[in-house]
Amino acid sequence: MAGKAWRSAILNLLRKWGVTLHREDKIKAQEVSWAVGALKKETPQPRTFTSGIKTVTLIPGDGIGPEISSAVMKIFEAANAPIQWEERNVTAIQGPGGKWMIPPDAKESMDRNKIGLKGPLKTPIAAGHPSMNLLLRKTFDLYANVRPCVSIEGYQTPYTDVNLVTIRENTEGEYSGIEHVIVDGVVQSIKLITEQASERIAEYAFEYARNNQRASVTAVHKANIMRMSDGLFLRKCREAAEKHKEVKFTEMYLDTVCLNMVQDPTQFDVLVMPNLYGDILSDLCAGLIGGLGVTPSGNIGANGVAIFESVHGTAPDIAGKDMANPTALLLSAVMMLRHMGLHGHAKKIETGCFDTIRDKKVLTKDLGGNSKCSEFTAEICQRVRDMD
Amino acid sequence: MFVFPPSGCLPDIISTPTKNRRASTTSPPLVRALLYFFYIKMATPGAVLSMSKIMNPFWGGRLGNTVKVFGTTLTSHRSKTMLNGGNIPPPAKYGGRHTVTLIPGDGIGPELLNHVREVFRFSCVPVDFEVVHVNSALETEGDINNAITAIRRNGVALKGNIETKHTMAPSVKSRNNLLRTSLDLYANVMHCQSLPGVQTRHKNIDIMIIRENTEGEYSSLEHESVSGVVESLKIITRNNSLRIAEYAFRLAKEKGRRKVTAVHKANIMKLGDGLFLECCREVASGYPDITFESMIVDNTTMQLVSKPQQFDVMVMPNLYGNIVSNVCAGLVGGPGLVPGANFGRDYAVFETATRNTGKSIADRNIANPTAMLLASCMMLDHLKLYDHATSIRNAVLITMNETRLHTADIGGQGTTSEVVQSIMRYIQSKGQLTSDL
């Protein structure tokens, strides 16, 4: 292409992907590389056309779930996001053969739409069936749990400038649930690491790093003690690193990561790890930015399924009182938009949310204010509308 | 710090090989161990009467005078701690001097332990070090077995961390782990305290962490059942869980602590961590004035980074102990500040709490000697050399808090040798021991 034609070509490409440029006559090298990267990469996740309406399965959940789900729906409407919601309920039902499963209409909806947004689900004690989260995980083979932890300006914690992502293997590892009583008083719990699962999660971690312009991936392990199991995990990570040379790969012991994380979290970027370490580290990182009430989370499954969720509890004590904080579910929904490629809308809603929290005028009780959930939602909607 | 022996150790005493008995006239280890057993018995009500019944049938006249001497002191020691109780001397004392095994290890270990020796020599501490080198590059276990034998001989050790190259074959086990399991050092104790001279995000932290040191995820039992599928076993036993819970509660009581928190993941690992939690609850019922609570490990880490002041004493299995102790060490200022101790029934090994090899800062004179020096003070307390321990500890803390001479890891400009010199200068100015020389 001659002269400035390539600029317009790239500008159009960027516009299509929802990236806005401040000064269109000066295209930055980074933006060009984004576009080139977007052209080069394969896209295993389902991409949506920015012009079409995408249907997303919404699972409101229990407790404060319905309130925060409706808050998110309102904000999306205010932002004119091309999303159509299909509400479904998941309560465990016993299928033929006595096996517990989720209702077939929910399963069918998820399989069709591939993207889901989930509120908090109640885990019943002694109900005879496993937790709902576990059922969902098994049904859709949700193998990766992704938690981006970014410090929220306006919600003060002792840690500022946190910007990392924890990617946790979600199906095996220490949570395999295989336990035996060998003799009375001796219990053995089996930690399972398989080549296939490790390969899958390592691949996903590098792809995520590439798609989200992340500079490095760190594998967290304890191979000095668990030589074979974490050794296998590390080997697979190294192999995936070979295939993705543009992303820097490092390995770090779990204890060193914990030590450095509480002293200087800025040194970490993307962390990939097996199940148990991931559980603990992702909650540690959530604690750094302010807790589960403001942390988004996404679960990626096989066959392109992705369910984004809020990881806090159902908070039955404040359910129905319009006191809930929808930030976690909102940020998870923003993550969902980014996953679908709707970066423009994602940026708009995220900015609206962060600006509201930064202004500190209208905040829910857990963020330090005394406004209602509906007021908080309305404020964000107002900001989002003003941005257009 | 003192060693708390567990209950019900009589079978082990009887099987102690006689060659381990030292030719000391004060108190053979067999008798000491026996006395530990009787102390436990003394602690239970109605035990006074049982003592004579146990002593005579088993041992007849073999013990001679020792029974008469220790018999009376024991009955009056029902409520006293092992610290004051009895005339039980610390291990390996001969001619007034103690012998302690020193394992330099890798990375920053050798240089820090050299500084410890320097400070001890300067302060005229009556401790001689028996240095045992362990080469981590070798695949054979001869080196570590020598070290273990030396520790068995001396009873007390001070060590640096031995590197584990995880690129080696799985049959080459972690040397540190081997040491801990062979000597049955079941309790790892770490005291994290905010130091006034160190800038941290959180203030007023004072947490004691007691971590089970021998089993759990560190059992090193792994196998590849099918190609591409590896299983690693995590073992939790009732005995070890009871033992560590008992240790934790007794320590909490001795130190006047109000609350013990058990950290677990029993919602997922129902049998394993469920057993651990059950044992903790069982032991807690015997200490009604200490509050017991339990917390799931992911919530614990979240609480630690937001509100660490709520924790007092924490007890947990091996892997969670690793994570929580590293998080706490990071909260109070880093790996260079916190000392740790590993206690077993008969042996005690002192080292830094986070067990870092520090390869990247080795031999550059920038490592922080505080952790290793405080660990050596803990060792001196264990050997009952309290005056020396206090003088060195005060010197270290004054240098840290008042002189503010910090090494690079806590944001200062000092080198290791400068800090050590400052410590020695302070000891000289305060102590009568060295000023007359």
PDB file of C-alpha atoms in Angstrom, chain A residues 70-214:
ATOM      1  CA  SER A  70     -29.813  -6.788  37.699  1.00  0.00           C
ATOM      2  CA  ALA A  71     -27.345  -4.001  38.511  1.00  0.00           C
ATOM      3  CA  VAL A  72     -24.975  -5.372  35.868  1.00  0.00           C
ATOM      4  CA  MET A  73     -27.783  -5.672  33.341  1.00  0.00           C
ATOM      5  CA  LYS A  74     -28.751  -2.028  33.929  1.00  0.00           C
ATOM      6  CA  ILE A  75     -25.197  -0.826  33.471  1.00  0.00           C
ATOM      7  CA  PHE A  76     -24.802  -2.822  30.265  1.00  0.00           C
ATOM      8  CA  GLU A  77     -27.991  -1.303  28.957  1.00  0.00           C
ATOM      9  CA  ALA A  78     -26.724   2.185  29.762  1.00  0.00           C
ATOM     10  CA  ALA A  79     -23.511   1.389  27.895  1.00  0.00           C
ATOM     11  CA  ASN A  80     -25.402   0.065  24.861  1.00  0.00           C
ATOM     12  CA  ALA A  81     -23.422  -3.127  24.986  1.00  0.00           C
ATOM     13  CA  PRO A  82     -24.588  -5.568  22.302  1.00  0.00           C
ATOM     14  CA  ILE A  83     -25.411  -8.239  24.848  1.00  0.00           C
ATOM     15  CA  GLN A  84     -28.651 -10.090  25.275  1.00  0.00           C
ATOM     16  CA  TRP A  85     -29.132 -11.945  28.510  1.00  0.00           C
ATOM     17  CA  GLU A  86     -30.667 -15.392  28.860  1.00  0.00           C
ATOM     18  CA  GLU A  87     -31.397 -16.076  32.487  1.00  0.00           C
ATOM     19  CA  ARG A  88     -31.100 -19.581  33.779  1.00  0.00           C
ATOM     20  CA  ASN A  89     -31.211 -21.192  37.159  1.00  0.00           C
ATOM     21  CA  VAL A  90     -28.828 -23.875  38.322  1.00  0.00           C
ATOM     22  CA  THR A  91     -29.990 -26.032  41.134  1.00  0.00           C
ATOM     23  CA  ALA A  92     -28.702 -29.554  41.351  1.00  0.00           C
ATOM     24  CA  ILE A  93     -31.157 -32.116  40.147  1.00  0.00           C
ATOM     25  CA  GLN A  94     -30.729 -35.808  40.168  1.00  0.00           C
ATOM     26  CA  GLY A  95     -30.657 -37.209  36.684  1.00  0.00           C
ATOM     27  CA  PRO A  96     -31.290 -40.773  35.599  1.00  0.00           C
ATOM     28  CA  GLY A  97     -28.943 -43.166  37.311  1.00  0.00           C
ATOM     29  CA  GLY A  98     -28.745 -41.053  40.448  1.00  0.00           C
ATOM     30  CA  LYS A  99     -26.020 -38.811  39.136  1.00  0.00           C
ATOM     31  CA  TRP A 100     -26.303 -35.175  40.146  1.00  0.00           C
ATOM     32  CA  MET A 101     -26.329 -32.698  37.323  1.00  0.00           C
ATOM     33  CA  ILE A 102     -27.385 -29.189  36.431  1.00  0.00           C
ATOM     34  CA  PRO A 103     -30.788 -28.647  34.818  1.00  0.00           C
ATOM     35  CA  PRO A 104     -30.731 -29.584  31.130  1.00  0.00           C
ATOM     36  CA  ASP A 105     -32.043 -26.220  29.949  1.00  0.00           C
ATOM     37  CA  ALA A 106     -29.146 -24.457  31.651  1.00  0.00           C
ATOM     38  CA  LYS A 107     -26.679 -26.847  30.086  1.00  0.00           C
ATOM     39  CA  GLU A 108     -28.225 -26.470  26.670  1.00  0.00           C
ATOM     40  CA  SER A 109     -28.194 -22.682  26.961  1.00  0.00           C
ATOM     41  CA  MET A 110     -24.512 -22.622  27.934  1.00  0.00           C
ATOM     42  CA  ASP A 111     -23.540 -24.993  25.159  1.00  0.00           C
ATOM     43  CA  ARG A 112     -25.308 -22.799  22.672  1.00  0.00           C
ATOM     44  CA  ASN A 113     -24.086 -19.431  23.884  1.00  0.00           C
ATOM     45  CA  LYS A 114     -20.632 -20.518  25.056  1.00  0.00           C
ATOM     46  CA  ILE A 115     -20.311 -17.477  27.318  1.00  0.00           C
ATOM     47  CA  GLY A 116     -21.836 -17.206  30.763  1.00  0.00           C
ATOM     48  CA  LEU A 117     -21.955 -14.814  33.689  1.00  0.00           C
ATOM     49  CA  LYS A 118     -22.595 -16.275  37.105  1.00  0.00           C
ATOM     50  CA  GLY A 119     -23.459 -14.780  40.449  1.00  0.00           C
ATOM     51  CA  PRO A 120     -22.619 -16.359  43.812  1.00  0.00           C
ATOM     52  CA  LEU A 121     -24.076 -19.808  44.389  1.00  0.00           C
ATOM     53  CA  LYS A 122     -25.022 -21.230  47.742  1.00  0.00           C
ATOM     54  CA  THR A 123     -23.093 -24.337  48.732  1.00  0.00           C
ATOM     55  CA  PRO A 124     -25.505 -26.463  50.692  1.00  0.00           C
ATOM     56  CA  ILE A 125     -24.100 -28.422  53.583  1.00  0.00           C
ATOM     57  CA  ALA A 126     -25.253 -31.998  53.876  1.00  0.00           C
ATOM     58  CA  ALA A 127     -27.602 -31.715  50.939  1.00  0.00           C
ATOM     59  CA  GLY A 128     -26.255 -34.922  49.529  1.00  0.00           C
ATOM     60  CA  HIS A 129     -24.873 -33.393  46.379  1.00  0.00           C
ATOM     61  CA  PRO A 130     -21.539 -31.765  45.634  1.00  0.00           C
ATOM     62  CA  SER A 131     -21.210 -27.997  45.473  1.00  0.00           C
ATOM     63  CA  MET A 132     -22.736 -26.241  42.497  1.00  0.00           C
ATOM     64  CA  ASN A 133     -19.409 -24.740  41.502  1.00  0.00           C
ATOM     65  CA  LEU A 134     -17.907 -28.211  41.349  1.00  0.00           C
ATOM     66  CA  LEU A 135     -20.830 -29.459  39.252  1.00  0.00           C
ATOM     67  CA  LEU A 136     -20.444 -26.597  36.783  1.00  0.00           C
ATOM     68  CA  ARG A 137     -16.729 -27.203  36.589  1.00  0.00           C
ATOM     69  CA  LYS A 138     -17.202 -30.865  35.810  1.00  0.00           C
ATOM     70  CA  THR A 139     -20.040 -30.307  33.355  1.00  0.00           C
ATOM     71  CA  PHE A 140     -18.199 -27.799  31.196  1.00  0.00           C
ATOM     72  CA  ASP A 141     -14.634 -28.960  31.891  1.00  0.00           C
ATOM     73  CA  LEU A 142     -13.609 -25.522  33.159  1.00  0.00           C
ATOM     74  CA  TYR A 143      -9.906 -26.085  33.297  1.00  0.00           C
ATOM     75  CA  ALA A 144      -8.528 -22.587  33.828  1.00  0.00           C
ATOM     76  CA  ASN A 145      -9.449 -20.071  36.481  1.00  0.00           C
ATOM     77  CA  VAL A 146      -8.210 -16.611  35.611  1.00  0.00           C
ATOM     78  CA  ARG A 147      -8.145 -13.832  38.136  1.00  0.00           C
ATOM     79  CA  PRO A 148      -6.741 -10.461  37.113  1.00  0.00           C
ATOM     80  CA  CYS A 149      -5.863  -8.458  40.203  1.00  0.00           C
ATOM     81  CA  VAL A 150      -5.559  -4.754  39.588  1.00  0.00           C
ATOM     82  CA  SER A 151      -5.399  -2.187  42.370  1.00  0.00           C
ATOM     83  CA  ILE A 152      -8.492  -0.062  42.458  1.00  0.00           C
ATOM     84  CA  GLU A 153      -7.762   3.618  42.801  1.00  0.00           C
ATOM     85  CA  GLY A 154     -10.058   4.911  45.461  1.00  0.00           C
ATOM     86  CA  TYR A 155     -10.313   1.716  47.445  1.00  0.00           C
ATOM     87  CA  GLN A 156      -7.231   2.058  49.587  1.00  0.00           C
ATOM     88  CA  THR A 157      -5.247  -0.974  50.601  1.00  0.00           C
ATOM     89  CA  PRO A 158      -1.654  -1.062  51.873  1.00  0.00           C
ATOM     90  CA  TYR A 159      -0.696  -2.230  48.384  1.00  0.00           C
ATOM     91  CA  THR A 160      -0.875   0.100  45.429  1.00  0.00           C
ATOM     92  CA  ASP A 161       0.136  -0.630  41.833  1.00  0.00           C
ATOM     93  CA  VAL A 162      -0.827  -4.280  41.876  1.00  0.00           C
ATOM     94  CA  ASN A 163      -1.325  -5.478  38.328  1.00  0.00           C
ATOM     95  CA  LEU A 164      -1.061  -9.200  37.944  1.00  0.00           C
ATOM     96  CA  VAL A 165      -3.069 -12.168  36.744  1.00  0.00           C
ATOM     97  CA  THR A 166      -3.231 -15.571  38.397  1.00  0.00           C
ATOM     98  CA  ILE A 167      -4.059 -18.512  36.182  1.00  0.00           C
ATOM     99  CA  ARG A 168      -4.883 -21.592  38.120  1.00  0.00           C
ATOM    100  CA  GLU A 169      -5.375 -25.122  36.908  1.00  0.00           C
ATOM    101  CA  ASN A 170      -8.875 -25.954  38.022  1.00  0.00           C
ATOM    102  CA  THR A 171      -9.508 -29.638  37.524  1.00  0.00           C
ATOM    103  CA  GLU A 172      -6.860 -31.754  39.203  1.00  0.00           C
ATOM    104  CA  GLY A 173      -3.904 -31.321  41.480  1.00  0.00           C
ATOM    105  CA  GLU A 174      -4.479 -31.454  45.198  1.00  0.00           C
ATOM    106  CA  TYR A 175      -8.206 -31.079  44.779  1.00  0.00           C
ATOM    107  CA  SER A 176      -8.666 -34.382  43.060  1.00  0.00           C
ATOM    108  CA  GLY A 177     -10.718 -35.476  46.039  1.00  0.00           C
ATOM    109  CA  ILE A 178      -9.026 -38.862  46.198  1.00  0.00           C
ATOM    110  CA  GLU A 179      -8.478 -39.668  49.843  1.00  0.00           C
ATOM    111  CA  HIS A 180      -8.150 -42.908  51.751  1.00  0.00           C
ATOM    112  CA  VAL A 181      -7.818 -43.979  55.328  1.00  0.00           C
ATOM    113  CA  ILE A 182      -4.930 -46.422  55.129  1.00  0.00           C
ATOM    114  CA  VAL A 183      -5.047 -47.601  58.713  1.00  0.00           C
ATOM    115  CA  ASP A 184      -6.876 -46.008  61.571  1.00  0.00           C
ATOM    116  CA  GLY A 185      -5.219 -42.658  62.185  1.00  0.00           C
ATOM    117  CA  VAL A 186      -3.325 -42.422  58.890  1.00  0.00           C
ATOM    118  CA  VAL A 187      -4.914 -40.612  55.979  1.00  0.00           C
ATOM    119  CA  GLN A 188      -3.492 -40.269  52.522  1.00  0.00           C
ATOM    120  CA  SER A 189      -4.613 -37.635  50.087  1.00  0.00           C
ATOM    121  CA  ILE A 190      -3.557 -37.932  46.463  1.00  0.00           C
ATOM    122  CA  LYS A 191      -2.357 -35.011  44.380  1.00  0.00           C
ATOM    123  CA  LEU A 192      -2.773 -35.799  40.739  1.00  0.00           C
ATOM    124  CA  ILE A 193      -0.816 -34.050  38.006  1.00  0.00           C
ATOM    125  CA  THR A 194      -1.363 -35.146  34.434  1.00  0.00           C
ATOM    126  CA  GLU A 195       0.533 -34.234  31.324  1.00  0.00           C
ATOM    127  CA  GLN A 196      -2.599 -33.328  29.423  1.00  0.00           C
ATOM    128  CA  ALA A 197      -3.992 -30.924  31.999  1.00  0.00           C
ATOM    129  CA  SER A 198      -0.614 -29.273  32.588  1.00  0.00           C
ATOM    130  CA  GLU A 199      -0.130 -28.830  28.860  1.00  0.00           C
ATOM    131  CA  ARG A 200      -3.575 -27.313  28.484  1.00  0.00           C
ATOM    132  CA  ILE A 201      -3.134 -24.802  31.280  1.00  0.00           C
ATOM    133  CA  ALA A 202       0.369 -23.823  30.174  1.00  0.00           C
ATOM    134  CA  GLU A 203      -0.865 -23.267  26.629  1.00  0.00           C
ATOM    135  CA  TYR A 204      -3.729 -21.165  27.898  1.00  0.00           C
ATOM    136  CA  ALA A 205      -1.458 -19.078  30.105  1.00  0.00           C
ATOM    137  CA  PHE A 206       0.806 -18.128  27.226  1.00  0.00           C
ATOM    138  CA  GLU A 207      -2.118 -17.422  24.946  1.00  0.00           C
ATOM    139  CA  TYR A 208      -3.666 -15.201  27.566  1.00  0.00           C
ATOM    140  CA  ALA A 209      -0.378 -13.372  27.975  1.00  0.00           C
ATOM    141  CA  ARG A 210      -0.181 -12.836  24.253  1.00  0.00           C
ATOM    142  CA  ASN A 211      -3.809 -11.760  23.824  1.00  0.00           C
ATOM    143  CA  ASN A 212      -3.646  -9.316  26.694  1.00  0.00           C
ATOM    144  CA  GLN A 213      -0.228  -7.840  25.981  1.00  0.00           C
ATOM    145  CA  ARG A 214       1.422  -9.259  29.043  1.00  0.00           C
TER     146      ARG A 214
END
